[in-house]
Amino acid sequence: MKKVVIIGSGLAGSIVAYYLGQQVEITILTKGTRGDSNSMLAQGGIAAVLSPKDKKESHIRDTLIAGEFHNSRIAVNFLVENGPEVIKDLIHSGLIFDRDESGNLSFGLEGAHSFSRIVHSGGDRTGKNVTEFVQNKLSSKIKWIESAMAVSWKVNNNKVTGLSYLDSEENIQMIDADIFVLASGGVGQLFNLTTNDKTVTGDGLAMTIRAEGKLTDLEFLQFHPTLLSVENKIPPILISEAVRGAGAVLISGRGDKIMIGRHPKENLAPRDVVSRVVNEYIKKGDKVYLDISMVKNFETRFPFISDYLLSINVPFQVTKKIPIQPGMHFLMGGIKTTLKGETSLKNLYAVGEVACTGVHGANRLASNSLLEILAFGRSVAHSILKESLDRKNKRENLDTLIEQINPKEIPFNLPEREILIQKVSNSLGIVRKRSEVCEFIQWLKRYQFEFLPEKISKENLETANLCLVSEKIALAILKRKISLGAHYIIQEENELQ
Ligand SMILES: Cc1cc2nc3c(=O)[nH]c(=O)nc-3n(C[C@H](O)[C@H](O)[C@H](O)COP(=O)(O)OP(=O)(O)OC[C@H]3O[C@@H](n4cnc5c(N)ncnc54)[C@H](O)[C@@H]3O)c2cc1C
């Protein structure tokens, strides 16, 4: 039986396992528990043309406009065509989405969509509901390896034949398979303010960089405009865009509506536009709030956010205001993949946020990410099932597995994680300057993180991965001299001459 190893237990890894079914032997290896992922945190919902009044052309157009036409049109067509089919399939299998009084699917509106097309499950608990539903449907024959951190690929002649990982005791282990599916998510933890889960540290990207796999579009990072802003190191959770979709308005500390005159869609402008405006106010020392006085039944529509605000004593029920700030949210670029999820390395598929299918272009349209996972996750599984096993290239000798681990005692020397994150946040954030990006690259040159030592802790491995990925992001930023979508670069005086 074909052996498939999936790395990551978010929706991407889980949906591939779901569609692979029982025709292959599956192992899911994940860094924390199976519940640790960005997927479990997704609030707004899934964008899909499911209403008879909506049109696929409209969803395609909205996606392309948000992505500044940097998207792959073929991938966008594939997304809009296939995503709704998978949603219907999951509904058929028992997944419950929220419905109105007449029993029809209830559709929310989010930024830059020209139609209310966001389906949700359990209000703002969509990600948790959908991910758990899929995981609960998985076969009991699947082998789960939790608290296991993938370290590096074994590559022979451009083929991935094995994987090393750190087990819960931080001992290195090896695993072989016919096919590997990378679903390890994005890079949120590179920044000091992020919506992302603590396990999301760019590991899969770093592993693939070390194995010389092809990555693309790394300069396109999406910053979400509305993370909760409270003192005392309380995690800055996301205040979903669906809150603005339901009528909330961004206001300054003085009560001015800050999006007026900044974009025709005002509060529902694309995220990069809103993030820059909010950033501008905060950089001036002002505060920014979401005025929720126009949102009816806030507590019932947004139960997760309401419970959280109450638990940390934010008096939103009285003030009708939620203090916010922008933060790192989503990586549009990643490992370059085909519509089937194939990467430039044979036997390696990538899916979800770690992959770049070309769907999002320079800026992701709200709630298109979960849809992408469903559409492309099913496609990856079907492709694996169809692919005939290349027996000649079957499992390699595992004795030589740790190839990217430094055999020649090349120095390994890391910066302090906090300093790295501060530097990344200052130089690779919402507004970029070439001089600051160059300075960051120079600073990083003091350290050695490309080759890994034979023995390494999870903490150091994460830091090394963050260094490597941030270096590639910085280089991608320098290559794109003109602003586009979420990549916003200020022309400095010496560049204008
Ligand atoms: C707060 C929040 C709200 C969001 N809301 C929405 C929304 O409403 N709609 C929408 O479409 N999108 C939303 N998004 C984006 C969307 O949720 C993510 O892009 C998507 O869930 C990513 O899924 P994934 O499976 O690719 O990655 P993840 O869900 O992040 O899963 C990655 C998995 O890989 C594991 N992993 C990481 N590194 C390793 C390693 N080295 N070894 C082993 N395992 C590893 C992680 O622990 C995790 O289990 C939101 C994101 C956040 C953070």
XYZ file of C-alpha atoms and ligand atoms in Angstrom:
550
model
C 0.000 0.000 0.000
C 1.276 3.478 -0.870
C 2.639 5.283 2.182
C 1.843 9.003 2.601
C 3.219 11.250 5.333
C 1.373 14.532 5.949
C 3.089 17.311 7.893
C 0.670 19.577 9.775
C -2.759 19.016 11.296
C -4.546 22.185 10.186
C -7.394 22.065 7.699
C -4.980 21.558 4.783
C -3.354 18.426 6.186
C -6.674 17.119 7.494
C -8.627 17.568 4.247
C -5.943 15.780 2.225
C -6.144 12.843 4.660
C -9.963 12.950 4.413
C -9.972 12.651 0.620
C -7.150 10.076 0.583
C -9.465 7.825 2.546
C -8.344 4.307 3.251
C -6.652 3.519 -0.057
C -3.228 4.559 1.242
C -1.355 4.255 4.526
C -1.383 7.693 6.171
C 0.751 9.194 8.915
C 0.026 12.732 10.144
C 2.955 14.323 11.899
C 2.321 17.579 13.723
C 4.281 19.945 15.911
C 1.878 20.422 18.792
C -1.396 18.629 19.345
C -3.787 18.054 16.457
C -5.712 21.121 17.644
C -2.793 23.555 17.292
C -3.122 25.410 13.993
C -4.268 28.622 12.370
C -7.169 26.680 10.923
C -8.628 26.257 14.399
C -8.570 30.054 14.818
C -10.337 31.044 11.587
C -13.339 33.180 12.401
C -15.007 34.821 9.426
C -15.823 31.810 7.320
C -15.400 30.508 3.794
C -16.051 32.552 0.659
C -17.991 30.555 -1.917
C -20.556 31.044 -4.640
C -23.403 29.052 -3.141
C -26.272 31.519 -3.351
C -28.369 31.265 -6.530
C -28.155 35.069 -6.781
C -24.341 35.111 -6.687
C -22.131 34.616 -9.747
C -18.809 32.823 -10.162
C -17.570 35.631 -12.434
C -18.171 38.063 -9.572
C -16.095 36.002 -7.101
C -13.349 35.619 -9.704
C -13.341 39.379 -10.353
C -13.220 40.241 -6.634
C -10.316 37.807 -6.115
C -8.360 39.275 -9.021
C -8.986 42.868 -7.972
C -7.879 42.177 -4.365
C -4.809 40.327 -5.720
C -3.962 43.296 -8.006
C -4.183 40.891 -10.991
C -0.942 39.275 -9.874
C -2.975 36.053 -9.425
C -2.878 33.002 -11.670
C -6.223 33.171 -13.480
C -6.222 29.434 -13.999
C -5.801 28.875 -10.254
C -8.542 31.411 -9.441
C -10.958 29.726 -11.858
C -10.081 26.372 -10.281
C -10.723 27.789 -6.798
C -14.112 29.291 -7.592
C -15.223 26.230 -9.544
C -14.036 23.497 -7.163
C -14.325 25.107 -3.711
C -18.153 25.171 -3.559
C -18.288 21.517 -4.656
C -16.163 20.501 -1.664
C -18.334 22.568 0.687
C -21.439 20.819 -0.657
C -19.684 17.496 -0.220
C -18.896 18.304 3.440
C -22.478 19.478 4.047
C -23.645 16.180 2.551
C -21.377 14.368 5.035
C -22.972 16.232 7.949
C -21.038 19.492 8.399
C -23.421 22.158 9.663
C -23.165 25.728 8.413
C -25.234 28.543 9.961
C -28.647 29.096 8.348
C -31.300 31.805 8.433
C -34.873 31.413 9.753
C -35.977 29.922 6.433
C -33.286 27.246 6.619
C -31.178 28.735 3.826
C -27.416 29.139 4.232
C -26.673 32.429 5.960
C -24.105 34.515 4.043
C -21.826 37.138 5.583
C -20.079 40.025 3.829
C -16.360 40.749 4.124
C -13.919 43.313 2.769
C -13.552 43.662 -1.017
C -16.330 41.151 -1.776
C -19.087 42.557 -3.948
C -21.610 40.000 -2.685
C -22.465 38.447 0.690
C -20.949 35.007 0.090
C -19.167 33.996 3.300
C -20.589 30.824 4.829
C -19.880 30.288 8.506
C -20.318 27.605 11.092
C -20.923 28.349 14.774
C -20.726 32.107 14.112
C -17.073 33.092 14.440
C -15.932 29.544 15.255
C -15.903 28.391 11.610
C -12.278 27.226 11.488
C -12.605 25.101 14.619
C -15.921 23.603 13.522
C -14.759 22.700 10.028
C -11.305 21.407 11.051
C -12.679 19.289 13.891
C -15.466 17.968 11.672
C -12.930 16.796 9.078
C -10.562 15.362 11.706
C -13.388 13.469 13.383
C -14.260 11.865 10.038
C -10.720 10.542 9.546
C -10.114 6.837 9.680
C -8.930 5.375 12.980
C -6.221 3.632 10.946
C -4.360 6.912 10.466
C -1.186 7.100 12.519
C -0.842 10.395 14.381
C 2.551 11.576 15.594
C 1.992 14.653 17.782
C 4.646 16.891 19.416
C 6.858 16.068 16.432
C 8.656 18.822 14.562
C 9.680 18.181 10.973
C 13.366 19.100 10.489
C 14.564 18.360 6.964
C 13.909 16.502 3.741
C 16.085 13.759 2.428
C 16.452 14.559 -1.262
C 18.038 12.406 -3.932
C 18.075 13.543 -7.558
C 15.404 16.141 -6.848
C 13.162 13.522 -5.200
C 12.060 13.671 -1.591
C 12.506 10.202 -0.146
C 12.522 10.781 3.579
C 11.965 13.182 6.440
C 13.748 13.733 9.721
C 11.880 15.102 12.719
C 12.392 15.888 16.386
C 10.217 13.772 18.654
C 8.707 14.976 21.928
C 12.055 14.337 23.673
C 13.900 16.336 20.997
C 15.582 13.220 19.638
C 15.986 13.034 15.892
C 13.846 10.401 14.178
C 13.436 9.397 10.565
C 10.463 8.457 8.524
C 10.185 7.288 4.944
C 7.236 7.370 2.569
C 6.313 7.236 -1.080
C 4.695 10.658 -0.934
C 5.047 13.622 1.439
C 2.382 16.303 1.797
C 3.586 19.520 3.378
C 0.783 21.419 5.149
C 2.762 23.265 7.785
C 1.185 26.725 7.384
C 2.687 30.199 7.112
C 5.113 32.502 8.929
C 3.042 34.529 11.421
C 5.437 34.084 14.337
C 8.085 36.075 12.483
C 6.324 39.233 13.683
C 5.734 40.619 17.162
C 2.038 41.188 16.438
C 0.283 38.310 14.751
C -3.007 36.446 14.672
C -1.175 33.172 14.062
C -0.847 30.087 16.223
C 2.408 29.734 18.175
C 3.445 26.669 16.109
C 3.424 28.614 12.838
C 7.110 29.488 12.383
C 7.797 28.961 8.685
C 9.369 25.511 9.212
C 8.057 23.895 6.030
C 9.294 26.827 3.965
C 12.741 26.683 5.579
C 12.995 22.918 5.010
C 12.140 23.365 1.370
C 14.556 26.276 0.944
C 17.313 24.052 2.381
C 16.338 21.323 -0.090
C 16.479 23.845 -2.958
C 12.771 23.599 -3.731
C 11.135 26.476 -5.597
C 9.396 29.232 -3.602
C 7.695 32.327 -4.955
C 6.009 35.629 -4.035
C 7.440 35.757 -0.504
C 7.230 39.561 -0.435
C 3.442 39.388 -0.234
C 2.525 39.221 3.444
C -0.959 40.174 4.520
C -1.328 42.328 7.623
C -4.792 42.254 9.106
C -6.003 45.705 10.188
C -7.972 44.655 13.248
C -6.166 42.730 15.955
C -7.281 43.467 19.480
C -5.056 46.066 21.118
C -4.773 45.699 24.871
C -1.866 46.076 27.260
C -0.291 43.474 29.560
C 0.889 41.032 26.906
C -2.602 39.629 26.370
C -2.560 37.740 23.032
C -3.842 40.164 20.383
C -6.628 37.993 18.959
C -8.212 38.765 15.631
C -11.374 40.833 15.483
C -12.781 39.330 12.322
C -13.455 41.378 9.228
C -16.968 39.954 9.426
C -17.486 42.482 12.259
C -16.996 45.302 9.738
C -19.103 43.303 7.305
C -21.854 43.456 9.917
C -21.626 47.257 10.121
C -18.723 48.158 12.449
C -16.744 51.269 11.527
C -13.090 52.191 12.137
C -12.720 55.388 14.163
C -9.813 57.335 15.616
C -9.376 58.195 19.287
C -11.278 61.441 18.556
C -14.148 59.526 16.974
C -13.383 60.426 13.317
C -14.293 57.789 10.736
C -10.810 57.046 9.438
C -11.680 55.234 6.192
C -13.714 58.066 4.703
C -12.033 59.283 1.499
C -9.380 56.554 1.629
C -11.061 53.982 -0.621
C -14.465 53.684 -2.340
C -15.291 50.635 -0.189
C -14.264 52.530 2.992
C -14.300 50.079 5.957
C -14.546 47.123 3.596
C -11.604 48.141 1.433
C -8.932 45.466 0.779
C -6.919 44.601 3.884
C -3.657 46.172 2.739
C -5.389 49.518 2.258
C -7.121 49.430 5.649
C -3.968 48.215 7.437
C -1.939 51.112 6.070
C -4.511 53.667 7.199
C -4.728 52.154 10.701
C -0.912 51.954 10.823
C -0.663 55.635 9.880
C -2.855 56.668 12.836
C -1.057 54.415 15.313
C 2.380 55.617 14.147
C 1.169 59.181 14.875
C 0.391 58.091 18.450
C -3.379 57.979 17.959
C -5.609 55.083 18.956
C -7.952 53.279 16.580
C -11.212 51.552 17.512
C -13.898 49.485 15.883
C -17.160 51.248 16.613
C -19.645 48.359 16.940
C -22.694 50.445 17.850
C -24.287 49.622 14.452
C -23.799 45.838 14.807
C -26.995 44.165 15.909
C -26.766 41.136 18.250
C -22.965 41.383 18.482
C -22.699 38.743 21.229
C -24.738 36.119 19.389
C -23.095 36.753 16.036
C -19.561 36.816 17.416
C -19.602 34.528 20.438
C -15.886 33.707 20.427
C -14.822 37.358 20.257
C -17.422 38.420 22.870
C -16.404 35.694 25.338
C -12.754 36.608 24.916
C -13.350 40.346 25.405
C -15.405 39.653 28.522
C -12.738 37.308 29.903
C -10.135 40.082 29.768
C -12.513 42.853 30.908
C -12.767 44.911 27.719
C -15.991 46.901 28.374
C -17.250 46.718 24.765
C -20.889 46.258 25.851
C -20.819 49.700 27.467
C -18.439 51.653 25.218
C -19.474 49.898 21.958
C -15.821 50.220 20.984
C -13.033 47.650 20.557
C -9.413 48.948 20.505
C -7.501 47.561 17.509
C -4.106 47.534 15.778
C -2.791 45.801 12.620
C -0.704 42.606 12.699
C 0.742 39.834 10.538
C -1.945 37.470 9.344
C -1.323 35.522 6.139
C 1.396 34.602 3.655
C 0.278 34.878 0.033
C 3.538 33.455 -1.357
C 5.106 30.124 -0.495
C 6.181 26.902 -2.145
C 5.254 27.089 -5.795
C 2.663 24.464 -6.671
C 0.584 23.309 -9.611
C -3.185 22.865 -9.477
C -2.502 19.347 -8.181
C -0.268 20.644 -5.378
C 2.930 19.324 -6.982
C 6.113 21.187 -6.016
C 9.431 21.433 -7.851
C 10.620 18.432 -5.793
C 9.304 15.060 -6.846
C 7.174 13.138 -4.323
C 6.538 16.361 -2.400
C 3.143 18.055 -2.474
C 2.350 21.304 -0.669
C -1.073 22.598 0.289
C -2.607 25.382 2.341
C -0.816 28.472 3.516
C 2.654 26.986 2.975
C 1.882 26.654 -0.738
C 1.581 29.308 -3.417
C -0.991 28.162 -5.948
C -1.216 31.668 -7.380
C -4.781 32.090 -6.148
C -4.159 35.103 -3.929
C -1.852 37.187 -6.109
C -0.476 40.211 -4.279
C -3.212 40.251 -1.648
C -5.662 37.605 -0.431
C -9.362 38.278 -0.642
C -11.021 37.686 2.738
C -12.110 34.085 3.448
C -10.526 32.734 0.268
C -7.909 30.819 2.221
C -10.118 28.091 3.661
C -11.761 27.785 0.251
C -8.336 27.354 -1.356
C -7.517 24.603 1.142
C -10.724 22.736 0.340
C -10.408 23.058 -3.437
C -6.684 22.283 -3.672
C -6.629 19.792 -0.770
C -9.100 17.555 -2.589
C -7.087 17.969 -5.768
C -3.839 16.911 -4.012
C -5.511 13.793 -2.618
C -6.984 12.832 -5.993
C -3.648 13.361 -7.671
C -1.832 11.166 -5.124
C -4.400 8.431 -5.544
C -4.035 8.541 -9.322
C -0.270 8.663 -9.415
C 1.236 5.265 -10.012
C 3.955 4.300 -7.620
C 7.414 4.665 -9.084
C 8.852 1.522 -7.547
C 12.378 2.078 -8.793
C 12.570 5.270 -6.799
C 11.107 3.748 -3.708
C 12.482 4.238 -0.240
C 16.117 5.116 0.074
C 18.554 3.888 2.656
C 17.686 5.824 5.784
C 21.251 5.728 7.088
C 22.025 8.728 4.931
C 18.846 10.590 5.743
C 20.037 13.720 7.497
C 21.521 15.259 4.410
C 20.813 18.896 5.108
C 22.222 18.574 8.585
C 25.702 19.964 8.500
C 28.299 17.225 8.191
C 31.352 19.483 8.218
C 31.028 21.443 11.432
C 30.071 24.667 9.672
C 29.400 27.221 12.464
C 25.866 27.494 13.764
C 25.151 30.759 15.476
C 21.736 32.317 16.057
C 20.434 35.726 17.144
C 18.123 35.999 20.124
C 14.597 35.224 18.921
C 13.107 38.409 20.396
C 15.663 40.623 18.695
C 15.109 38.877 15.362
C 11.355 39.352 15.621
C 11.734 43.017 16.516
C 14.040 43.595 13.550
C 11.696 41.753 11.174
C 8.701 43.716 12.476
C 10.546 47.009 12.000
C 11.891 46.358 8.523
C 9.663 43.855 6.688
C 6.249 45.054 7.914
C 3.312 47.021 6.508
C 5.445 49.847 5.097
C 8.914 48.984 3.788
C 11.998 51.022 2.960
C 14.786 49.588 0.841
C 17.481 50.977 3.159
C 15.913 49.270 6.192
C 15.534 45.958 4.374
C 19.221 46.103 3.314
C 20.224 46.898 6.893
C 18.266 43.871 8.099
C 19.990 41.588 5.591
C 23.384 42.940 6.690
C 22.533 42.329 10.353
C 21.451 38.748 9.582
C 24.810 38.074 7.893
C 26.437 37.908 11.345
C 24.670 34.622 11.986
C 24.840 31.110 10.543
C 21.534 29.295 10.240
C 21.467 27.697 6.822
C 23.016 24.374 7.840
C 21.742 22.652 10.945
C 23.900 20.940 13.551
C 23.381 17.235 14.165
C 21.802 17.852 17.559
C 19.370 20.719 17.847
C 16.551 21.809 20.168
C 13.082 22.706 18.843
C 13.593 26.275 20.033
C 16.854 26.691 18.091
C 15.456 24.954 15.040
C 12.521 27.376 14.982
C 14.854 30.357 15.318
C 17.082 29.064 12.517
C 14.016 28.562 10.320
C 12.725 32.048 11.097
C 16.122 33.511 10.158
C 16.253 31.643 6.862
C 12.686 32.509 5.871
C 13.051 36.163 6.860
C 16.213 36.410 4.767
C 14.340 35.085 1.714
C 11.421 37.452 2.357
C 13.835 40.386 2.605
C 15.503 39.407 -0.671
C 12.096 39.067 -2.359
C 11.167 42.549 -1.096
C 14.327 44.025 -2.588
C 13.576 42.447 -5.942
C 10.148 44.037 -6.182
C 11.005 47.707 -6.439
C 7.466 49.000 -6.947
C 4.567 48.633 -4.506
C 1.954 46.058 -5.404
C -0.937 44.896 -3.220
C 0.261 43.997 0.251
C 3.863 44.822 -0.693
C 4.174 48.545 -0.019
C 7.577 50.126 -0.467
C 8.369 53.779 0.029
C 10.678 55.305 -2.566
C 13.537 56.980 -0.704
C 15.196 60.177 -1.863
C 18.322 58.556 -3.301
C 16.108 56.180 -5.342
C 14.052 59.007 -6.855
C 17.048 60.675 -8.551
C -7.051 34.197 13.573
C -7.209 33.790 12.153
C -8.432 33.921 11.516
C -8.601 33.527 10.194
N -9.829 33.603 9.622
C -10.002 33.109 8.362
C -11.294 33.042 7.782
O -12.287 33.410 8.403
N -11.409 32.535 6.521
C -10.323 32.105 5.804
O -10.483 31.666 4.668
N -9.083 32.146 6.350
C -8.909 32.615 7.603
N -7.658 32.638 8.150
C -6.552 32.051 7.391
C -6.658 30.537 7.463
O -7.205 30.151 8.689
C -5.305 29.886 7.299
O -4.662 30.380 6.165
C -5.470 28.392 7.144
O -6.197 27.864 8.215
C -4.126 27.710 7.040
O -4.349 26.338 7.090
P -3.142 25.328 6.939
O -3.701 23.985 7.214
O -2.437 25.596 5.692
O -2.157 25.780 8.112
P -2.424 25.750 9.687
O -3.860 25.653 9.982
O -1.678 26.871 10.271
O -1.757 24.361 10.109
C -0.361 24.176 10.031
C -0.046 22.935 10.847
O 1.313 22.557 10.666
C 1.911 22.325 11.936
N 3.359 22.545 11.795
C 4.017 23.715 11.596
N 5.343 23.480 11.519
C 5.515 22.141 11.675
C 6.653 21.282 11.739
N 7.909 21.745 11.609
N 6.466 19.964 11.930
C 5.211 19.451 12.095
N 4.108 20.210 12.056
C 4.259 21.531 11.841
C 1.199 23.319 12.830
O 1.357 23.014 14.186
C -0.228 23.137 12.340
O -0.815 22.008 12.892
C -7.487 33.026 9.473
C -6.250 32.905 10.104
C -6.100 33.273 11.429
C -4.767 33.110 12.075
